Coordinates of C-alpha atoms and ligand atoms in Angstrom, one line a residue:
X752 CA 353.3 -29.1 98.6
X753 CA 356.0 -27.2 101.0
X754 CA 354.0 -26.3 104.2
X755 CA 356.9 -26.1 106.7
X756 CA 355.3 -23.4 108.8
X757 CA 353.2 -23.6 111.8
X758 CA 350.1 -21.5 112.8
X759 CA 349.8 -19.8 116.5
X760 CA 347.8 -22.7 117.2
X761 CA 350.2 -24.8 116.7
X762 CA 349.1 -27.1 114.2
X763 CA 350.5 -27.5 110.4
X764 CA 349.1 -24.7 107.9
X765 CA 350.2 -21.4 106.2
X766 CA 350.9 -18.5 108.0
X767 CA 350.3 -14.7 106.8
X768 CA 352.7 -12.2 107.4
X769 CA 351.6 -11.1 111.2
X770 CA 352.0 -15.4 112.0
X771 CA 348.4 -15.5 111.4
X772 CA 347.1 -19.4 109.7
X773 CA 344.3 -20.1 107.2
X774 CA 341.7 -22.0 109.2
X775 CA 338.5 -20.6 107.8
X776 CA 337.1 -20.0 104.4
X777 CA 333.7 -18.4 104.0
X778 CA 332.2 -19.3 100.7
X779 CA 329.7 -16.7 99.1
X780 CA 327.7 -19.1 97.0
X781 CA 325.4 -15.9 95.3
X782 CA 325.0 -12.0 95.6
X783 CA 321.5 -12.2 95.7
X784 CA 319.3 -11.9 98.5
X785 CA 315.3 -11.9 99.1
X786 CA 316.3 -9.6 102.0
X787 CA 317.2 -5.8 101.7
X788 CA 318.7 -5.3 104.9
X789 CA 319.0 -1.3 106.2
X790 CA 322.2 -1.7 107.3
X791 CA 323.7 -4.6 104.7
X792 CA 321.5 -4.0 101.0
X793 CA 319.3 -1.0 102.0
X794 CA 316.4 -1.2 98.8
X795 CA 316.8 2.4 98.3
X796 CA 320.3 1.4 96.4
X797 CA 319.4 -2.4 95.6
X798 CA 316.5 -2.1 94.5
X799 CA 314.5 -3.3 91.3
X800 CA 317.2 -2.1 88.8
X801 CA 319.8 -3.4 90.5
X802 CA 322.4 -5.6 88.6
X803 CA 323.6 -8.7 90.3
X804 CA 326.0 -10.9 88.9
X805 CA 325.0 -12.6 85.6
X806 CA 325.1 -16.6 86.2
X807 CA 328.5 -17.5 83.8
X808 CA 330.1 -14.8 86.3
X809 CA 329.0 -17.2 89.6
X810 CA 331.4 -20.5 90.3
X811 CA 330.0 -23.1 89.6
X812 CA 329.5 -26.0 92.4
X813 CA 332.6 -27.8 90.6
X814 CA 334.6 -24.7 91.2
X815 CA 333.8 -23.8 94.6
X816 CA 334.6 -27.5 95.4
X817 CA 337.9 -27.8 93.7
X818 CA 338.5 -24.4 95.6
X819 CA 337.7 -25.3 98.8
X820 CA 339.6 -29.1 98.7
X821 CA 342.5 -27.2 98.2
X822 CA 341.8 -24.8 101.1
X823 CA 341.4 -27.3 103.0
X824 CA 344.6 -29.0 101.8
X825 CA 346.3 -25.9 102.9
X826 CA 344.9 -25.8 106.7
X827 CA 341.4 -24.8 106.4
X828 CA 339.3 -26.3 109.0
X829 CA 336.3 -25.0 108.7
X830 CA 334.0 -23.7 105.6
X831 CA 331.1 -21.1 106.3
X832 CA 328.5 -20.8 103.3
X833 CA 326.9 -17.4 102.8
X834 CA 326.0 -15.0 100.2
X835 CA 323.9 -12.7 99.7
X836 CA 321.7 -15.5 100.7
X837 CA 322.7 -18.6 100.0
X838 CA 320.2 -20.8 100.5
X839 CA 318.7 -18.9 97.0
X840 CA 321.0 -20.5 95.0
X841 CA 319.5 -22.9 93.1
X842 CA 320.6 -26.8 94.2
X843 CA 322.3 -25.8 97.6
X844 CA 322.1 -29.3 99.1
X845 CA 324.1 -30.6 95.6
X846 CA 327.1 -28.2 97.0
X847 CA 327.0 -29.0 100.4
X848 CA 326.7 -32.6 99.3
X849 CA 330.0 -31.9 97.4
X850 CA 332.0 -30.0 100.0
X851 CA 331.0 -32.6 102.8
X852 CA 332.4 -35.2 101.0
X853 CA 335.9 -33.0 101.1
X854 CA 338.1 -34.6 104.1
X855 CA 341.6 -32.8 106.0
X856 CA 345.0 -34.1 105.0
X857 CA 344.7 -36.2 108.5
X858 CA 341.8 -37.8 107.5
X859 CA 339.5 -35.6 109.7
X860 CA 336.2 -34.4 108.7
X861 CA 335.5 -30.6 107.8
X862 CA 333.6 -28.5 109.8
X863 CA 331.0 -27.5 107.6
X864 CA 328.2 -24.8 108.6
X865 CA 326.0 -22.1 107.0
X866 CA 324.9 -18.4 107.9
X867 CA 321.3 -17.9 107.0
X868 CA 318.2 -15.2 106.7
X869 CA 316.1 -18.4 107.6
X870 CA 313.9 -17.7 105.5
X871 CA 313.6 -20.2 103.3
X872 CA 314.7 -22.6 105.7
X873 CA 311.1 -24.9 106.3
X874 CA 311.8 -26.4 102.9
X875 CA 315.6 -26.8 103.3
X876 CA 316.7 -27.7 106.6
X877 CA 316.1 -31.5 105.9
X878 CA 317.6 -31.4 102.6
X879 CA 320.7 -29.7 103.4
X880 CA 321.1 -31.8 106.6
X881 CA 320.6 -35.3 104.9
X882 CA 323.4 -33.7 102.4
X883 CA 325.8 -33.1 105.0
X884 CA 324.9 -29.9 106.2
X885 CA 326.2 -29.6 110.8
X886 CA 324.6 -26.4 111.9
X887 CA 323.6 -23.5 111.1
X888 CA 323.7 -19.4 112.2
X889 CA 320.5 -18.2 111.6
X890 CA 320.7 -13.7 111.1
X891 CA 317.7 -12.6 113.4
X892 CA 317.8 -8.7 114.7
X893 CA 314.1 -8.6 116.7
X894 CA 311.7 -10.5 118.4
X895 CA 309.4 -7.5 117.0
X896 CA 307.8 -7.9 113.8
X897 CA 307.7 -3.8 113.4
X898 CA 311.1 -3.6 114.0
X899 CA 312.6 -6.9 112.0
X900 CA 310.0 -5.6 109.2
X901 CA 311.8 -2.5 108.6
X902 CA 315.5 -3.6 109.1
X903 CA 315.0 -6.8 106.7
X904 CA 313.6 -4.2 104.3
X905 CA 310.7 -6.2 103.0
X906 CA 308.7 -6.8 106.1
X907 CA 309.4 -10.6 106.7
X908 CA 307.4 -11.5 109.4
X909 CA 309.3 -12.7 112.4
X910 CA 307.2 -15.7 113.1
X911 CA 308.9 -17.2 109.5
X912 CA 311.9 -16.8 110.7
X913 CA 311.4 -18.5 113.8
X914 CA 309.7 -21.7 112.4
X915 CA 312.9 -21.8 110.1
X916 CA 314.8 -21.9 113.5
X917 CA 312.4 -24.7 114.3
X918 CA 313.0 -26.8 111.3
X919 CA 316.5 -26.4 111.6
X920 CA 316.3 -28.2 114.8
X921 CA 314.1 -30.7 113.7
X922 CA 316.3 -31.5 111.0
X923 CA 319.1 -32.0 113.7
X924 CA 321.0 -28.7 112.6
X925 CA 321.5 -27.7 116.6
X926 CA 322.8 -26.1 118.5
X927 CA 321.5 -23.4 116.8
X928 CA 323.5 -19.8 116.8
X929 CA 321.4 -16.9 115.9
X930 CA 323.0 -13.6 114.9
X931 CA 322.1 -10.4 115.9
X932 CA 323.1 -7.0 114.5
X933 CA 322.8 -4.3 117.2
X934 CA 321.9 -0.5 115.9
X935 CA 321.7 2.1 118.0
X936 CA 317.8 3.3 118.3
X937 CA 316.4 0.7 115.9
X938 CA 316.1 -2.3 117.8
X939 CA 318.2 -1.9 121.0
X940 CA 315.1 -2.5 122.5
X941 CA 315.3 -6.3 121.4
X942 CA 318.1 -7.4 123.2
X943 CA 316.8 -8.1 126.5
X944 CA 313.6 -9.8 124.7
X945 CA 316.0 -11.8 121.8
X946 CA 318.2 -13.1 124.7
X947 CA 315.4 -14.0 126.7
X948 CA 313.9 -16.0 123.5
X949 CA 317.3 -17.5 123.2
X950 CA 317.5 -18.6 126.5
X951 CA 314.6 -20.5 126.1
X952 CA 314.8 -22.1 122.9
X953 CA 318.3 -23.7 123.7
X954 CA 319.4 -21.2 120.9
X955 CA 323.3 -19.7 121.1
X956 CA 322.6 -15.5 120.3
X957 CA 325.3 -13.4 119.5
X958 CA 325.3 -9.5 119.1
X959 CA 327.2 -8.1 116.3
X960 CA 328.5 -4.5 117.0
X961 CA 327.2 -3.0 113.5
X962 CA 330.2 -2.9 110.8
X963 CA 331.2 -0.1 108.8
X964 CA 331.4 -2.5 105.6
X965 CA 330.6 -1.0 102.1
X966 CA 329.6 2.3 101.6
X967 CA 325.6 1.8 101.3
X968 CA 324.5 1.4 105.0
X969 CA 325.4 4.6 106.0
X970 CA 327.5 3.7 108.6
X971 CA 327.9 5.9 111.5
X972 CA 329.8 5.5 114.7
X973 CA 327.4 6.2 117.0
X974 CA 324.8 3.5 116.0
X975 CA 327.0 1.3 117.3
X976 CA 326.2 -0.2 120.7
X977 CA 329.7 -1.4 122.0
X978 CA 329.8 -4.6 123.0
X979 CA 330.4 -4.2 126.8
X980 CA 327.2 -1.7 127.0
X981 CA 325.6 -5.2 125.7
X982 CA 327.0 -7.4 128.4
X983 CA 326.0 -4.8 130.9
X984 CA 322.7 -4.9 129.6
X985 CA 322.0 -8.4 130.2
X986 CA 324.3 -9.2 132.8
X987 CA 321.5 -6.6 134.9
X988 CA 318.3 -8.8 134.1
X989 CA 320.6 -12.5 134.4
X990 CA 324.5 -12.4 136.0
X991 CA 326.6 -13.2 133.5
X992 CA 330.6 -14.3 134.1
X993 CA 332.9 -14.5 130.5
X994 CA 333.7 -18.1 129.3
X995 CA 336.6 -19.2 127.6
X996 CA 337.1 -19.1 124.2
X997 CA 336.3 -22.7 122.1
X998 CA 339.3 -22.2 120.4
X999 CA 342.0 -18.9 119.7
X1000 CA 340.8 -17.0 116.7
X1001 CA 336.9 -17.8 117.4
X1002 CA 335.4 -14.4 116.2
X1003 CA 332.8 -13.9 119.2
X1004 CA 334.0 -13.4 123.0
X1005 CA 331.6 -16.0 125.0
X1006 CA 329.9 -15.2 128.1
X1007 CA 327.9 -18.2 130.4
X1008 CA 325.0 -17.3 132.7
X1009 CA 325.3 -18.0 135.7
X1010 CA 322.1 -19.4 136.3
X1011 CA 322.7 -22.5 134.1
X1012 CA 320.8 -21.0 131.3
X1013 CA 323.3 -21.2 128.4
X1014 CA 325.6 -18.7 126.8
X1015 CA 325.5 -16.0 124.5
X1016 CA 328.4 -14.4 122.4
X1017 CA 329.5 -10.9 121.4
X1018 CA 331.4 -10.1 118.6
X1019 CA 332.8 -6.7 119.0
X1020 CA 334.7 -6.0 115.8
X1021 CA 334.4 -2.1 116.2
X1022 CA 335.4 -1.7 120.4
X1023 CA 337.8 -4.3 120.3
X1024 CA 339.0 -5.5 117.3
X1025 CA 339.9 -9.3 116.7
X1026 CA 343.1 -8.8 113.5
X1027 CA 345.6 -10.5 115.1
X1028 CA 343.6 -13.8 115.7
X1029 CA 341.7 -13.3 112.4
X1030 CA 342.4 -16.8 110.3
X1031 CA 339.6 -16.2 107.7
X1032 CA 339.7 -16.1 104.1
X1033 CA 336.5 -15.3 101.7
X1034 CA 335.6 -16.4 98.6
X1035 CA 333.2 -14.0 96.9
X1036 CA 330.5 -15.5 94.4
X1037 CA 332.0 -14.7 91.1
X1038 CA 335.4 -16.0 92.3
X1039 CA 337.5 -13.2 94.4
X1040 CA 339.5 -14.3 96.9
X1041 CA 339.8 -11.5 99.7
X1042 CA 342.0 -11.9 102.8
X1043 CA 340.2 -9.4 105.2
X1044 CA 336.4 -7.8 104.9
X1045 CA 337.1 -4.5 104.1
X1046 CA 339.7 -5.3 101.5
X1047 CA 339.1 -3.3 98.5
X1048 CA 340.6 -5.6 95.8
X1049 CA 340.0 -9.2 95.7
X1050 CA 342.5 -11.9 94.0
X1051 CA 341.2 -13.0 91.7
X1052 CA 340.6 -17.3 91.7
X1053 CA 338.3 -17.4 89.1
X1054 CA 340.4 -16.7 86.2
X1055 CA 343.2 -18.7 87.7
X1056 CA 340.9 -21.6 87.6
X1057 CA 339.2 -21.1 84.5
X1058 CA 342.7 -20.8 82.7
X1059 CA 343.6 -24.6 83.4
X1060 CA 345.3 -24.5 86.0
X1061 CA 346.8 -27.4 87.5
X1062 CA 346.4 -27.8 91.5
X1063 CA 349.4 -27.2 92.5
X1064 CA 349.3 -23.8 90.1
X1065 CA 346.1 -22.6 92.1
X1066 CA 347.2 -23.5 95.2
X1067 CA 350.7 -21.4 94.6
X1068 CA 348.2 -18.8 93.6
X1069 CA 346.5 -18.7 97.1
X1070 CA 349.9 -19.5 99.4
X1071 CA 351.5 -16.7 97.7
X1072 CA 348.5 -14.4 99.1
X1073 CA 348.1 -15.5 102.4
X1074 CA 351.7 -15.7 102.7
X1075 CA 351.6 -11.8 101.6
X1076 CA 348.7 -10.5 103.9
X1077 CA 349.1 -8.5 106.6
X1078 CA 345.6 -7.0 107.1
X1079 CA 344.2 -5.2 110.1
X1080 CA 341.9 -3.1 108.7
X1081 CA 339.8 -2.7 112.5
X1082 CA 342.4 -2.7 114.7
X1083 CA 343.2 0.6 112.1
X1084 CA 340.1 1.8 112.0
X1085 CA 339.7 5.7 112.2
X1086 CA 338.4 9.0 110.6
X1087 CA 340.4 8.0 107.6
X1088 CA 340.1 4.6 106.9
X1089 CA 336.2 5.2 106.9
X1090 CA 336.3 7.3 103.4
X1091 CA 338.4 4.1 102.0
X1092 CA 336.7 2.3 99.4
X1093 CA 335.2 -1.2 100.1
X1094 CA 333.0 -3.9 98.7
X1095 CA 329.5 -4.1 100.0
X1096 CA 329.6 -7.1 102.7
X1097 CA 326.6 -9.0 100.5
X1098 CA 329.1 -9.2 97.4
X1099 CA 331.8 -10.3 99.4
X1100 CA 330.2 -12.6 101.7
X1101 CA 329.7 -11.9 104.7
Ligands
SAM1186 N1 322.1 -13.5 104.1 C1 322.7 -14.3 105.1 C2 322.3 -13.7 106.5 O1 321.9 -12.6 106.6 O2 322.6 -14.4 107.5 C3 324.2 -14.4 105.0 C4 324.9 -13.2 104.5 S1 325.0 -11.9 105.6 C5 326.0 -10.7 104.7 C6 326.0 -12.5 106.9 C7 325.9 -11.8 108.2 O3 326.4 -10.5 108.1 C8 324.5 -11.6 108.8 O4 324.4 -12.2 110.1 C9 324.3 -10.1 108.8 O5 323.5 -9.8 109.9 C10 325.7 -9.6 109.0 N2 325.9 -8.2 108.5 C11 325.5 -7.7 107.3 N3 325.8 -6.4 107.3 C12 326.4 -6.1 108.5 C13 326.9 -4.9 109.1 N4 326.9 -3.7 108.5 N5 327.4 -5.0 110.4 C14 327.4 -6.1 111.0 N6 326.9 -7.3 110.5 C15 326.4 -7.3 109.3
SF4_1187 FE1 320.5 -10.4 102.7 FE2 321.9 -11.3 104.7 FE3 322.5 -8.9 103.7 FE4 320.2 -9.2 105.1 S1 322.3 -9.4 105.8 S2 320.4 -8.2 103.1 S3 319.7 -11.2 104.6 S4 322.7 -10.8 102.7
SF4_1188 FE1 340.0 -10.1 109.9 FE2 340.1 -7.9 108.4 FE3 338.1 -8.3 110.2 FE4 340.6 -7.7 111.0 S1 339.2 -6.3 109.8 S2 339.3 -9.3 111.9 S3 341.8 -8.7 109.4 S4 338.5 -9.5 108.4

């Protein structure tokens, strides 16, 4: 396979059209989630009669593995599972069993990690570490079980969440990184408590300015709470300095206290978009292959791979789309790109 180019990092890989390589691929294993999130799969659209993908629709484990061995082949360097909620999927640890088997073209492992509700994970921390499984984000917006309650949409009590967090370190999953999505006047009020929690617990946090993805949520501009109001915030109660980055195109800016008690992250996607360091591609659970999160159509991988394919077919299939992709949809953002269609965040994996 021809891969002459190199990425801004330097190393071997495809490039997209603004010199961008593919590093990342985030894996939606289902659309389904226990969860109705406000401001991600509010229940007053998804609720009872809601249609989620029938099963022969979903890749199977084979597929998503053949898929993401040739990512990889191609310069991914890291895989992110997510959903919906992935760890509903029926036989998780098989997958990750699978995929951590999968090794780079220089012999190097993959990074292989997971993004979470949590919910479930006291039965499947172990499981999924003894498969292979690193680490794990862990979604948790309050400290506050009257809060979480009404943003998770079902009232899941905080204290579940937390002894999740707790199993996943027992299991050996840390560092653990918690996300946190930030909403104007529904749980601002949680920062200062979540960071001190995290503080504590040896647990990385990082604030997610809330995303105008899909059309359910609602989205308005001024629920966000921009990420430098954020730092400000916490920076008051603990001084904070900015720390660099782990590597160029990680998605949240870092920031170390200065007190020796860890670090937390923001990841400012509306104030200050990331595009031009963006080296993710998504998989979507029944197969789609989308090159930025608010694309509106996907590519898609499914029917490519069910048609018999060879590899090196499939893996044409997926250079010439990267090679294509010039997407910037937040460094765009505006009164017109809002009305734009795009698939709800859950269905594309977030
Ligand atoms: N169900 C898992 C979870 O919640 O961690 C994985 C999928 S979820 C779509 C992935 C991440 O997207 C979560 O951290 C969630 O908080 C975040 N998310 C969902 N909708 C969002 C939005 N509108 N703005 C910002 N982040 C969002
Ligand atoms: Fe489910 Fe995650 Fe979306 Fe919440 S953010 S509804 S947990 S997929
Ligand atoms: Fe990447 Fe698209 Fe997000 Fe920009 S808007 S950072 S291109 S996913």
């Amino acid at each position: 396979m021809e891969m002459a180019q190199n990425g801004f990092d330097g190393r071997p890989g495809l490039t997209d059209t603004l010199g961008r390589a593919l590093r990342d691929l985030r894996i939606s294993v289902t659309d389904r989630c226990n969860f109705r999130c406000t401001y991600c799969m509010p229940k007053e659209i998804f609720g009872r009669d809601y249609e989620f993908l029938p099963r022969d629709q979903v890749l199977t484990f084979e597929e998503i593995c053949r898929l993401a061995r040739l990512f990889v082949g191609l310069g991914v360097e890291k895989l992110r599972i997510t959903g919906g909620e992935p760890l509903v999927r029926r036989g998780l640890a098989d997958l990750i069993a699978m995929l951590a088997a999968i090794r780079r073209p220089d012999g190097g492992e993959v990074d292989l990690t997971l993004t979470t509700n949590g919910s479930a994970l006291r039965a499947l921390a172990r499981p999924l570490a003894e498969a292979g499984l690193r680490r794990v984000t862990v979604s948790l917006d309050s400290l506050d079980d009257e809060v979480f309650g009404a943003m998770n949409g079902i009232e899941f009590p905080v204290a579940k969440v937390l002894d999740g967090i707790a199993a996943a370190t027992e299991a050996g999953l840390a560092p653990i990184k918690a996300n946190m999505v930030v909403r104007r006047g529904i749980n601002e009020s949680s920062v200062v408590p979540m960071a001190a929690w995290a503080r504590e617990a040896n647990v990385v946090l990082r604030f997610i300015e809330y995303m105008d993805v899909g059309h359910s949520n609602g989205w308005r501009l001024d629920e966000v709470v921009p990420a430098d109001e954020l730092i400000e915030t916490i920076g008051a109660v603990w001084p904070v300095e900015p720390a660099d980055p782990n590597y160029r195109g990680e998605v949240a800016d870092r920031w170390r206290y200065r007190d020796g008690g860890g670090e937390f992250g923001v990841i400012s996607s509306v104030t200050q978009p990331f595009c031009r360091d963006c080296t993710r591609a998504r998989i979507s659970a029944e197969g789609k292959l989308y090159t930025c999160l608010f694309a509106v159509d996907g590519h898609d991988a499914r029917a490519v791979l069910r048609s018999g394919a060879s590899d090196e077919e499939l893996a044409a299939f997926v250079q010439g789309i990267w090679t294509r992709r010039g997407d910037r949809y937040s460094e765009l953002r505006s009164a017109a790109t809002s009305t734009l269609p795009k698939v709800e965040m859950f269905a594309m994996g977030g």
